[in-house]
Structures are given as C-alpha cells and as structure tokens.
C-alpha cells in the first residue's frame, strides 16, 4: 500500500519539524522524481551510501553560496564516465595517486613528503607493489630539483637555484655543445 500526499498546481508541500526529519526506507531507496520521471536516488547498497543520477548522461552538480553569489563547486560529468570538474582549486594534504592500484599497472603519485620540505612526483611501473621506480623531487630547503630515473640509485641530475646542473654520471651530447 502507498500513502499519497498530493497538492494542487501552485501549492507546495512543506515538511517542517522542530527536530529532525527522518527518511527511513526499508526498500533501501529514496527516489526523487520530476513529473513522474526519476531524476535521482539515494540508495543503500551493501552498507554503502550511493547518490545516483537517474537520467542517461545527467550530471551530479554541487552548488553553494560564495559571499552571496551562487557557484558551482563540483560537477560530476556522467557523459564522460564521471569526470570531476572543480570550479576552484583542489587541496590535498598528502598524496594524489593517478593510475592503477593493482600489480602490473603503471601509476604516478604526487605527494608532500613527511619532511614537508620535499615534494615528489613518483613513477610506479608496478603500482600494486608500491615500489617507486623513478622520482622527481623538489627540495625546498636546498632550493633544488632532483631527477631520479632509478629511485634506489640516487639523483642522476640536480638543478639548483643558481641554475647549476650536477650530473651523477656521464653526459652524452649527440649534437653541438656550446659552453
């Protein structure tokens, strides 16, 4: 059986409570419709809280108020496989991981090290093992950038604030060299 609360055109239905409003659906879905067509849903799937856009390629958009102006903070573009577009910057305190997380996949990781003076871009050839293959490191305290093509072997190239370059191995020039 269903309970139907219906209003006439031009009338709103208002739920107003001095305490909380609780939606408890034992069927695991709270469905939002417009003119009878489902446009979105909140769902419990295996204990996970799912927010779903129902229409084909319909986006999920997060809006807010920034100093009196409406802004779009985040758009999840369903026509592009869920690509996320943030209107402002994205702040990540430690690490951004791009790529695979399983053994045999390649990945890049951008992170601030525990030193908080170093900032790294790590390359993983086998992401599932969490073994770094190569690294570009910015050392804030030293004011230099290091290139580590083989992380375990030390820096192959270091560039400092004075534009000095230090090579750990031989330098091969295949064309003219001007000094």
Coordinates of C-alpha atoms in Angstrom, one line a residue:
X1 CA 0.0 0.0 0.0
X2 CA 1.1 3.6 -0.7
X3 CA 0.4 6.8 1.1
X4 CA -0.2 9.6 -1.3
X5 CA 0.1 13.3 -0.2
X6 CA -0.8 15.5 -3.2
X7 CA -1.2 19.2 -3.7
X8 CA -2.8 21.2 -6.4
X9 CA -0.9 23.3 -9.0
X10 CA 0.9 26.3 -7.5
X11 CA 0.9 24.7 -4.0
X12 CA 3.9 23.3 -2.2
X13 CA 4.1 20.5 0.3
X14 CA 6.2 21.6 3.3
X15 CA 7.7 19.3 6.0
X16 CA 8.6 21.4 9.0
X17 CA 9.9 19.9 12.2
X18 CA 11.3 21.5 15.4
X19 CA 13.5 18.4 15.5
X20 CA 14.9 16.2 12.7
X21 CA 13.2 14.9 9.6
X22 CA 14.0 11.2 9.1
X23 CA 13.5 9.3 5.9
X24 CA 13.6 5.5 6.7
X25 CA 13.1 3.3 3.6
X26 CA 13.4 -0.4 4.2
X27 CA 13.5 -0.9 0.4
X28 CA 16.9 0.9 0.5
X29 CA 15.9 3.6 -2.0
X30 CA 14.8 7.2 -1.7
X31 CA 13.8 8.2 -5.2
X32 CA 13.5 11.8 -6.4
X33 CA 11.1 12.4 -9.3
X34 CA 10.0 15.3 -11.5
X35 CA 6.6 14.9 -13.3
X36 CA 6.8 11.2 -12.6
X37 CA 10.3 10.6 -14.0
X38 CA 13.0 9.5 -11.7
X39 CA 15.9 12.0 -11.7
X40 CA 18.0 10.9 -8.8
X41 CA 18.1 8.5 -5.9
X42 CA 19.8 7.9 -2.5
X43 CA 20.4 4.1 -2.1
X44 CA 21.9 1.7 0.4
X45 CA 23.9 -0.9 -1.5
X46 CA 25.7 -3.4 0.8
X47 CA 26.0 -0.8 3.5
X48 CA 27.4 1.9 1.1
X49 CA 25.6 5.2 0.7
X50 CA 25.0 5.7 -3.0
X51 CA 24.0 9.0 -4.6
X52 CA 22.8 8.3 -8.2
X53 CA 21.7 10.5 -11.1
X54 CA 19.0 8.5 -12.9
X55 CA 18.9 10.1 -16.4
X56 CA 21.3 9.0 -19.1
X57 CA 24.3 11.3 -19.1
X58 CA 22.7 13.5 -16.5
X59 CA 25.4 15.2 -14.2
X60 CA 25.5 15.5 -10.5
X61 CA 26.2 19.1 -9.6
X62 CA 27.2 20.5 -6.2
X63 CA 26.3 24.2 -5.8
X64 CA 26.8 26.6 -2.9
X65 CA 26.8 30.2 -1.9
X66 CA 30.1 32.1 -2.0
X67 CA 29.7 35.6 -0.5
X68 CA 26.1 36.0 -1.8
X69 CA 26.7 34.5 -5.2
X70 CA 25.6 31.1 -6.3
X71 CA 28.6 29.0 -7.5
X72 CA 29.0 25.5 -8.9
X73 CA 31.7 23.9 -6.7
X74 CA 31.8 20.5 -8.4
X75 CA 30.3 18.8 -11.5
X76 CA 30.4 15.0 -11.9
X77 CA 30.0 14.6 -15.7
X78 CA 28.2 11.3 -16.4
X79 CA 28.6 11.6 -20.1
X80 CA 32.3 11.5 -19.6
X81 CA 32.4 8.5 -17.3
X82 CA 32.1 10.5 -14.1
X83 CA 34.9 13.1 -14.8
X84 CA 35.1 15.6 -11.9
X85 CA 35.3 19.3 -12.6
X86 CA 36.1 21.6 -9.7
X87 CA 35.5 25.3 -10.1
X88 CA 38.2 26.2 -7.6
X89 CA 41.4 24.5 -6.6
X90 CA 41.6 21.0 -5.0
X91 CA 43.5 20.9 -1.8
X92 CA 45.1 17.5 -1.0
X93 CA 47.1 17.3 2.2
X94 CA 49.4 14.4 1.3
X95 CA 49.1 12.4 -2.0
X96 CA 47.4 12.3 -5.3
X97 CA 47.6 8.9 -7.0
X98 CA 46.9 8.7 -10.7
X99 CA 46.7 5.3 -12.4
X100 CA 46.4 1.7 -11.4
X101 CA 46.4 0.3 -7.9
X102 CA 46.9 -3.3 -8.9
X103 CA 50.0 -5.3 -9.6
X104 CA 51.4 -4.8 -13.1
X105 CA 49.8 -1.3 -13.7
X106 CA 51.7 2.0 -14.1
X107 CA 50.9 5.0 -11.9
X108 CA 52.1 8.5 -10.9
X109 CA 51.9 9.8 -7.4
X110 CA 52.2 13.5 -6.4
X111 CA 53.0 13.9 -2.7
X112 CA 54.4 16.1 0.0
X113 CA 56.8 14.0 2.0
X114 CA 56.8 13.6 5.8
X115 CA 59.7 16.1 5.8
X116 CA 57.2 18.8 4.5
X117 CA 60.2 20.4 2.8
X118 CA 60.2 17.9 -0.1
X119 CA 57.6 17.5 -2.8
X120 CA 57.8 14.4 -5.0
X121 CA 56.4 13.1 -8.3
X122 CA 56.8 9.3 -8.1
X123 CA 56.6 6.8 -11.0
X124 CA 55.4 3.3 -10.3
X125 CA 56.0 0.6 -13.0
X126 CA 54.2 -1.9 -10.8
X127 CA 51.8 0.1 -8.7
X128 CA 50.4 -2.9 -6.8
X129 CA 53.8 -3.4 -5.1
X130 CA 54.1 0.2 -4.0
X131 CA 57.8 0.2 -5.3
X132 CA 58.9 3.5 -6.7
X133 CA 60.8 3.2 -10.0
X134 CA 61.6 6.9 -10.5
X135 CA 61.1 10.2 -8.9
X136 CA 61.3 14.0 -9.4
X137 CA 61.9 15.7 -6.1
X138 CA 61.8 19.3 -5.2
X139 CA 63.9 20.1 -2.1
X140 CA 62.5 23.3 -0.7
X141 CA 65.2 23.8 2.0
X142 CA 68.1 23.3 -0.5
X143 CA 66.3 25.1 -3.3
X144 CA 66.9 22.3 -5.8
X145 CA 65.2 19.8 -8.1
X146 CA 66.5 16.3 -8.4
X147 CA 65.7 13.7 -11.1
X148 CA 66.0 10.1 -10.0
X149 CA 65.3 7.7 -13.0
X150 CA 66.2 4.8 -10.7
X151 CA 65.0 5.7 -7.2
X152 CA 67.4 3.4 -5.4
X153 CA 70.5 4.8 -7.2
X154 CA 70.4 8.4 -6.1
X155 CA 69.9 11.6 -8.2
X156 CA 71.1 11.4 -11.8
X157 CA 70.6 15.2 -12.2
X158 CA 70.3 18.0 -9.7
X159 CA 69.4 21.6 -10.6
X160 CA 69.8 24.4 -8.0
X161 CA 68.5 28.0 -7.7
X162 CA 71.7 29.3 -9.3
X163 CA 70.9 27.3 -12.5
X164 CA 73.8 24.9 -11.8
X165 CA 73.4 21.3 -13.0
X166 CA 75.1 18.4 -11.3
X167 CA 75.2 15.1 -13.2
X168 CA 75.9 11.9 -11.4
X169 CA 77.0 10.0 -14.5
X170 CA 78.4 10.7 -17.9
X171 CA 76.9 13.3 -20.2
X172 CA 76.5 12.4 -23.8
X173 CA 76.0 15.1 -26.4
X174 CA 74.7 14.0 -29.9
X175 CA 75.0 17.4 -31.5
X176 CA 76.9 20.6 -30.9
X177 CA 77.7 21.7 -27.3
X178 CA 78.1 25.4 -26.6
X179 CA 79.7 26.4 -23.3

